[in-house]
Amino acid sequence: MIILPAIDMKDGRCVRLQKGEFSTASQVADNALETARAFVGAGARWVHMVDLDGARDGIRQNFPAIHEIIQQSDLQVELGGGIKSCADVDAVAGAGAARMVIGSAAAAHPEVVDYALKQYGPDRVAVGIDCLNGRVRTSGWGQDSGLSGVELARQMEKIGVKIIIFTDIATDGMLSGPSFGQLAELQRAVKCDIVASGGVTTLDDVRRLRDMGLYGAIIGKAYYSGMLDLAQAVREAGPQQ
């Protein structure tokens, strides 16, 4: 299982949110590139980055810092936030992101996902499914899409998506443990590779997700708060790709 430590960018700063609420944003690191290099030192091969301003406003003001990490960190960058059109897909791919994460557009404009798959292949495309009480939320988690997480996952699998990042909004940034039940339900529903996001807090969480056969786990607040040693998490997860 791959471990993807997270860097969320807002107003050029590394921040973390609780349950996706922008009002809860707190700075967790001084420098994004130095943070990424610390991830490399811990054995990580990937970083999960979110352009929060892009997600909310469609303005890519964090791209200079993100591009710096893509060019200088030796990490493969998985990047999401504000990928809402085919032009956005091309911009993220052109910046050198190893994988783009398409969130709200997957529910509202699946043709964007189809375009990304056809232009860049399924290994460079992930769909982010963010759920609250099993329902997919879009537009920075502010709107109910009318779909369940399983329904959207099945739709995405049908058009060729191979990687799904599942976030339970209720656990995101809360240090409360992942939603193992919802992750298991998703595993039963589709054959896609699944990445767990939200609530990964302890080495036991990492072991349990690994033993479930998940493709990856995103680690955010637990790292920044000092509750989880990233190097130990990487070792528990197994060989990194």
Short mmCIF file of C-alpha atoms in Angstrom, two decimals:
data_model
loop_
_atom_site.label_atom_id
_atom_site.label_comp_id
_atom_site.label_asym_id
_atom_site.label_seq_id
_atom_site.Cartn_x
_atom_site.Cartn_y
_atom_site.Cartn_z
CA MET A 1 0.00 0.00 0.00
CA ILE A 2 1.35 3.43 -0.86
CA ILE A 3 1.37 6.21 1.71
CA LEU A 4 0.54 9.68 0.43
CA PRO A 5 1.32 12.41 2.95
CA ALA A 6 -0.78 15.46 2.22
CA ILE A 7 -0.10 19.12 1.57
CA ASP A 8 -3.17 21.33 1.28
CA MET A 9 -2.51 24.81 -0.09
CA LYS A 10 -4.55 27.93 0.66
CA ASP A 11 -3.41 31.49 0.02
CA GLY A 12 0.09 30.13 -0.60
CA ARG A 13 0.24 28.48 2.83
CA CYS A 14 0.28 24.83 3.95
CA VAL A 15 -2.93 24.37 5.93
CA ARG A 16 -5.26 21.71 7.28
CA LEU A 17 -9.03 21.90 7.57
CA GLN A 18 -11.56 20.11 9.77
CA LYS A 19 -14.42 18.44 7.87
CA GLY A 20 -13.60 20.59 4.85
CA GLU A 21 -14.62 23.86 6.51
CA PHE A 22 -12.49 26.72 5.18
CA SER A 23 -13.13 28.66 8.39
CA THR A 24 -11.11 26.02 10.28
CA ALA A 25 -7.96 26.46 8.16
CA SER A 26 -4.81 26.51 10.24
CA GLN A 27 -1.24 26.76 8.99
CA VAL A 28 0.70 23.57 9.68
CA ALA A 29 4.05 24.17 7.97
CA ASP A 30 6.19 27.14 6.98
CA ASN A 31 7.40 25.95 3.60
CA ALA A 32 5.74 23.51 1.21
CA LEU A 33 8.93 22.39 -0.54
CA GLU A 34 10.76 21.74 2.72
CA THR A 35 7.75 19.77 3.93
CA ALA A 36 7.78 17.68 0.76
CA ARG A 37 11.50 16.99 1.17
CA ALA A 38 10.84 15.79 4.72
CA PHE A 39 8.34 13.33 3.25
CA VAL A 40 11.07 12.01 0.96
CA GLY A 41 13.37 11.59 3.95
CA ALA A 42 10.69 9.47 5.63
CA GLY A 43 10.54 7.15 2.61
CA ALA A 44 7.46 8.46 0.85
CA ARG A 45 7.34 8.35 -2.93
CA TRP A 46 4.08 10.27 -3.42
CA VAL A 47 2.52 13.45 -2.07
CA HIS A 48 -1.19 14.22 -2.21
CA MET A 49 -1.69 17.93 -2.86
CA VAL A 50 -4.91 19.92 -2.84
CA ASP A 51 -5.25 23.42 -4.26
CA LEU A 52 -7.97 24.65 -1.91
CA ASP A 53 -8.31 28.02 -3.62
CA GLY A 54 -8.69 26.26 -6.94
CA ALA A 55 -11.36 24.02 -5.45
CA ARG A 56 -13.40 26.89 -4.05
CA ASP A 57 -12.76 29.78 -6.43
CA GLY A 58 -11.15 28.24 -9.51
CA ILE A 59 -8.12 30.53 -9.05
CA ARG A 60 -4.78 28.72 -9.24
CA GLN A 61 -2.80 31.08 -7.03
CA ASN A 62 -1.03 28.13 -5.36
CA PHE A 63 0.43 26.82 -8.62
CA PRO A 64 3.91 28.38 -8.11
CA ALA A 65 4.43 26.43 -4.87
CA ILE A 66 2.87 23.29 -6.33
CA HIS A 67 5.03 23.51 -9.45
CA GLU A 68 8.12 23.92 -7.26
CA ILE A 69 7.34 20.64 -5.51
CA ILE A 70 6.70 18.89 -8.82
CA GLN A 71 10.07 20.07 -10.13
CA GLN A 72 12.30 19.88 -7.04
CA SER A 73 11.04 17.40 -4.45
CA ASP A 74 11.63 14.00 -6.10
CA LEU A 75 8.05 13.08 -5.18
CA GLN A 76 5.31 12.03 -7.53
CA VAL A 77 2.58 14.63 -7.09
CA GLU A 78 -1.08 13.68 -6.99
CA LEU A 79 -2.93 16.98 -7.42
CA GLY A 80 -6.57 17.90 -6.93
CA GLY A 81 -8.63 21.01 -6.43
CA GLY A 82 -10.59 22.91 -9.04
CA ILE A 83 -10.22 20.48 -11.96
CA LYS A 84 -13.60 21.29 -13.46
CA SER A 85 -13.01 21.45 -17.21
CA CYS A 86 -10.94 19.89 -19.97
CA ALA A 87 -8.74 23.01 -19.90
CA ASP A 88 -8.11 22.43 -16.19
CA VAL A 89 -7.15 18.83 -16.93
CA ASP A 90 -4.62 20.01 -19.49
CA ALA A 91 -3.24 22.66 -17.12
CA VAL A 92 -2.62 20.16 -14.31
CA ALA A 93 -1.16 17.56 -16.65
CA GLY A 94 1.00 20.20 -18.30
CA ALA A 95 2.37 21.30 -14.93
CA GLY A 96 3.80 17.81 -14.52
CA ALA A 97 1.49 16.27 -11.95
CA ALA A 98 1.90 12.50 -11.96
CA ARG A 99 -1.81 12.09 -11.26
CA MET A 100 -4.76 14.45 -11.31
CA VAL A 101 -7.69 14.10 -8.93
CA ILE A 102 -11.06 15.04 -10.39
CA GLY A 103 -13.65 15.64 -7.70
CA SER A 104 -16.87 17.60 -8.18
CA ALA A 105 -16.69 17.40 -11.96
CA ALA A 106 -16.93 13.61 -11.83
CA ALA A 107 -20.52 13.91 -10.60
CA ALA A 108 -21.56 17.06 -12.47
CA HIS A 109 -19.56 16.74 -15.70
CA PRO A 110 -18.36 13.16 -16.22
CA GLU A 111 -17.27 14.11 -19.74
CA VAL A 112 -14.28 15.83 -18.08
CA VAL A 113 -13.21 12.51 -16.58
CA ASP A 114 -13.71 10.82 -19.93
CA TYR A 115 -11.52 13.45 -21.60
CA ALA A 116 -8.77 13.02 -18.99
CA LEU A 117 -8.79 9.25 -19.38
CA LYS A 118 -8.58 9.43 -23.16
CA GLN A 119 -5.87 12.11 -23.21
CA TYR A 120 -3.65 10.93 -20.37
CA GLY A 121 -4.60 7.35 -19.53
CA PRO A 122 -6.11 5.82 -16.38
CA ASP A 123 -2.82 5.77 -14.42
CA ARG A 124 -2.74 9.59 -14.39
CA VAL A 125 -6.38 10.03 -13.40
CA ALA A 126 -8.08 9.51 -10.06
CA VAL A 127 -11.62 10.38 -9.09
CA GLY A 128 -12.17 11.86 -5.66
CA ILE A 129 -15.40 10.74 -4.03
CA ASP A 130 -16.13 12.84 -0.96
CA CYS A 131 -19.08 11.68 1.10
CA LEU A 132 -21.09 12.85 4.08
CA ASN A 133 -23.45 10.21 5.46
CA GLY A 134 -22.84 8.18 2.32
CA ARG A 135 -23.87 11.01 -0.05
CA VAL A 136 -21.44 12.58 -2.50
CA ARG A 137 -20.72 16.23 -1.78
CA THR A 138 -19.43 18.61 -4.43
CA SER A 139 -18.31 22.24 -4.80
CA GLY A 140 -15.87 22.20 -1.92
CA TRP A 141 -18.19 19.83 -0.02
CA GLY A 142 -20.93 22.47 -0.03
CA GLN A 143 -23.53 20.73 -2.19
CA ASP A 144 -25.26 17.35 -2.26
CA SER A 145 -24.78 15.75 -5.68
CA GLY A 146 -27.84 13.53 -5.41
CA LEU A 147 -25.66 10.41 -5.68
CA SER A 148 -24.37 7.90 -3.18
CA GLY A 149 -20.66 7.16 -3.11
CA VAL A 150 -21.22 3.66 -4.45
CA GLU A 151 -23.40 4.93 -7.31
CA LEU A 152 -20.75 7.40 -8.44
CA ALA A 153 -17.97 4.82 -8.08
CA ARG A 154 -19.85 2.41 -10.33
CA GLN A 155 -20.46 5.12 -12.92
CA MET A 156 -16.78 6.02 -12.94
CA GLU A 157 -15.68 2.41 -13.21
CA LYS A 158 -17.87 2.01 -16.29
CA ILE A 159 -16.07 4.81 -18.13
CA GLY A 160 -12.63 3.42 -17.31
CA VAL A 161 -11.56 4.96 -14.01
CA LYS A 162 -9.10 2.72 -12.14
CA ILE A 163 -8.27 4.82 -9.06
CA ILE A 164 -10.76 6.22 -6.56
CA ILE A 165 -9.89 8.39 -3.58
CA PHE A 166 -12.59 8.07 -0.95
CA THR A 167 -13.01 10.71 1.74
CA ASP A 168 -15.50 10.53 4.55
CA ILE A 169 -15.99 14.21 5.32
CA ALA A 170 -17.07 13.43 8.88
CA THR A 171 -13.62 12.05 9.67
CA ASP A 172 -11.45 14.45 7.67
CA GLY A 173 -9.02 16.28 9.92
CA MET A 174 -10.67 14.87 13.04
CA LEU A 175 -8.04 12.25 14.04
CA SER A 176 -10.87 9.78 14.63
CA GLY A 177 -9.84 6.87 12.41
CA PRO A 178 -10.92 6.05 8.84
CA SER A 179 -14.40 4.92 7.85
CA PHE A 180 -13.50 1.26 7.47
CA GLY A 181 -17.07 0.16 6.84
CA GLN A 182 -17.63 2.57 3.95
CA LEU A 183 -14.26 1.67 2.47
CA ALA A 184 -15.12 -2.04 2.62
CA GLU A 185 -18.49 -1.35 0.97
CA LEU A 186 -16.75 0.50 -1.83
CA GLN A 187 -14.29 -2.36 -2.28
CA ARG A 188 -17.20 -4.78 -2.70
CA ALA A 189 -18.94 -2.50 -5.20
CA VAL A 190 -16.08 -1.85 -7.66
CA LYS A 191 -12.78 -3.32 -8.75
CA CYS A 192 -10.98 0.04 -8.78
CA ASP A 193 -7.87 0.71 -6.70
CA ILE A 194 -9.03 2.60 -3.61
CA VAL A 195 -7.17 5.23 -1.62
CA ALA A 196 -8.41 6.01 1.89
CA SER A 197 -8.55 9.67 2.85
CA GLY A 198 -9.70 11.16 6.12
CA GLY A 199 -9.08 10.12 9.69
CA VAL A 200 -5.94 8.00 9.22
CA THR A 201 -4.39 8.54 12.64
CA THR A 202 -2.46 5.57 14.02
CA LEU A 203 -0.17 2.79 12.88
CA ASP A 204 -3.05 0.40 13.60
CA ASP A 205 -5.12 2.35 11.07
CA VAL A 206 -2.34 1.94 8.51
CA ARG A 207 -2.04 -1.79 9.19
CA ARG A 208 -5.78 -2.35 8.94
CA LEU A 209 -6.05 -0.47 5.65
CA ARG A 210 -3.05 -2.40 4.32
CA ASP A 211 -4.61 -5.71 5.35
CA MET A 212 -7.87 -4.72 3.64
CA GLY A 213 -5.89 -4.60 0.41
CA LEU A 214 -6.30 -0.89 -0.25
CA TYR A 215 -4.09 0.72 -2.87
CA GLY A 216 -3.18 3.74 -0.76
CA ALA A 217 -3.76 5.87 2.32
CA ILE A 218 -3.52 9.64 2.63
CA ILE A 219 -2.05 10.99 5.86
CA GLY A 220 -2.57 14.60 6.82
CA LYS A 221 -3.31 16.05 10.23
CA ALA A 222 -1.94 13.03 12.13
CA TYR A 223 1.49 13.76 10.66
CA TYR A 224 1.42 17.49 11.31
CA SER A 225 0.16 17.03 14.88
CA GLY A 226 2.95 14.55 15.63
CA MET A 227 0.55 11.70 16.33
CA LEU A 228 1.83 9.51 13.50
CA ASP A 229 5.44 8.94 12.52
CA LEU A 230 5.52 9.01 8.72
CA ALA A 231 8.60 6.79 8.39
CA GLN A 232 6.97 4.12 10.56
CA ALA A 233 3.74 4.38 8.56
CA VAL A 234 5.67 3.89 5.33
CA ARG A 235 7.41 0.82 6.75
CA GLU A 236 4.12 -0.68 7.94
CA ALA A 237 2.49 -0.05 4.56
CA GLY A 238 5.15 -2.01 2.68
CA PRO A 239 7.17 -1.27 -0.48
CA GLN A 240 6.29 2.07 -2.05
CA GLN A 241 5.74 2.36 -5.79
#
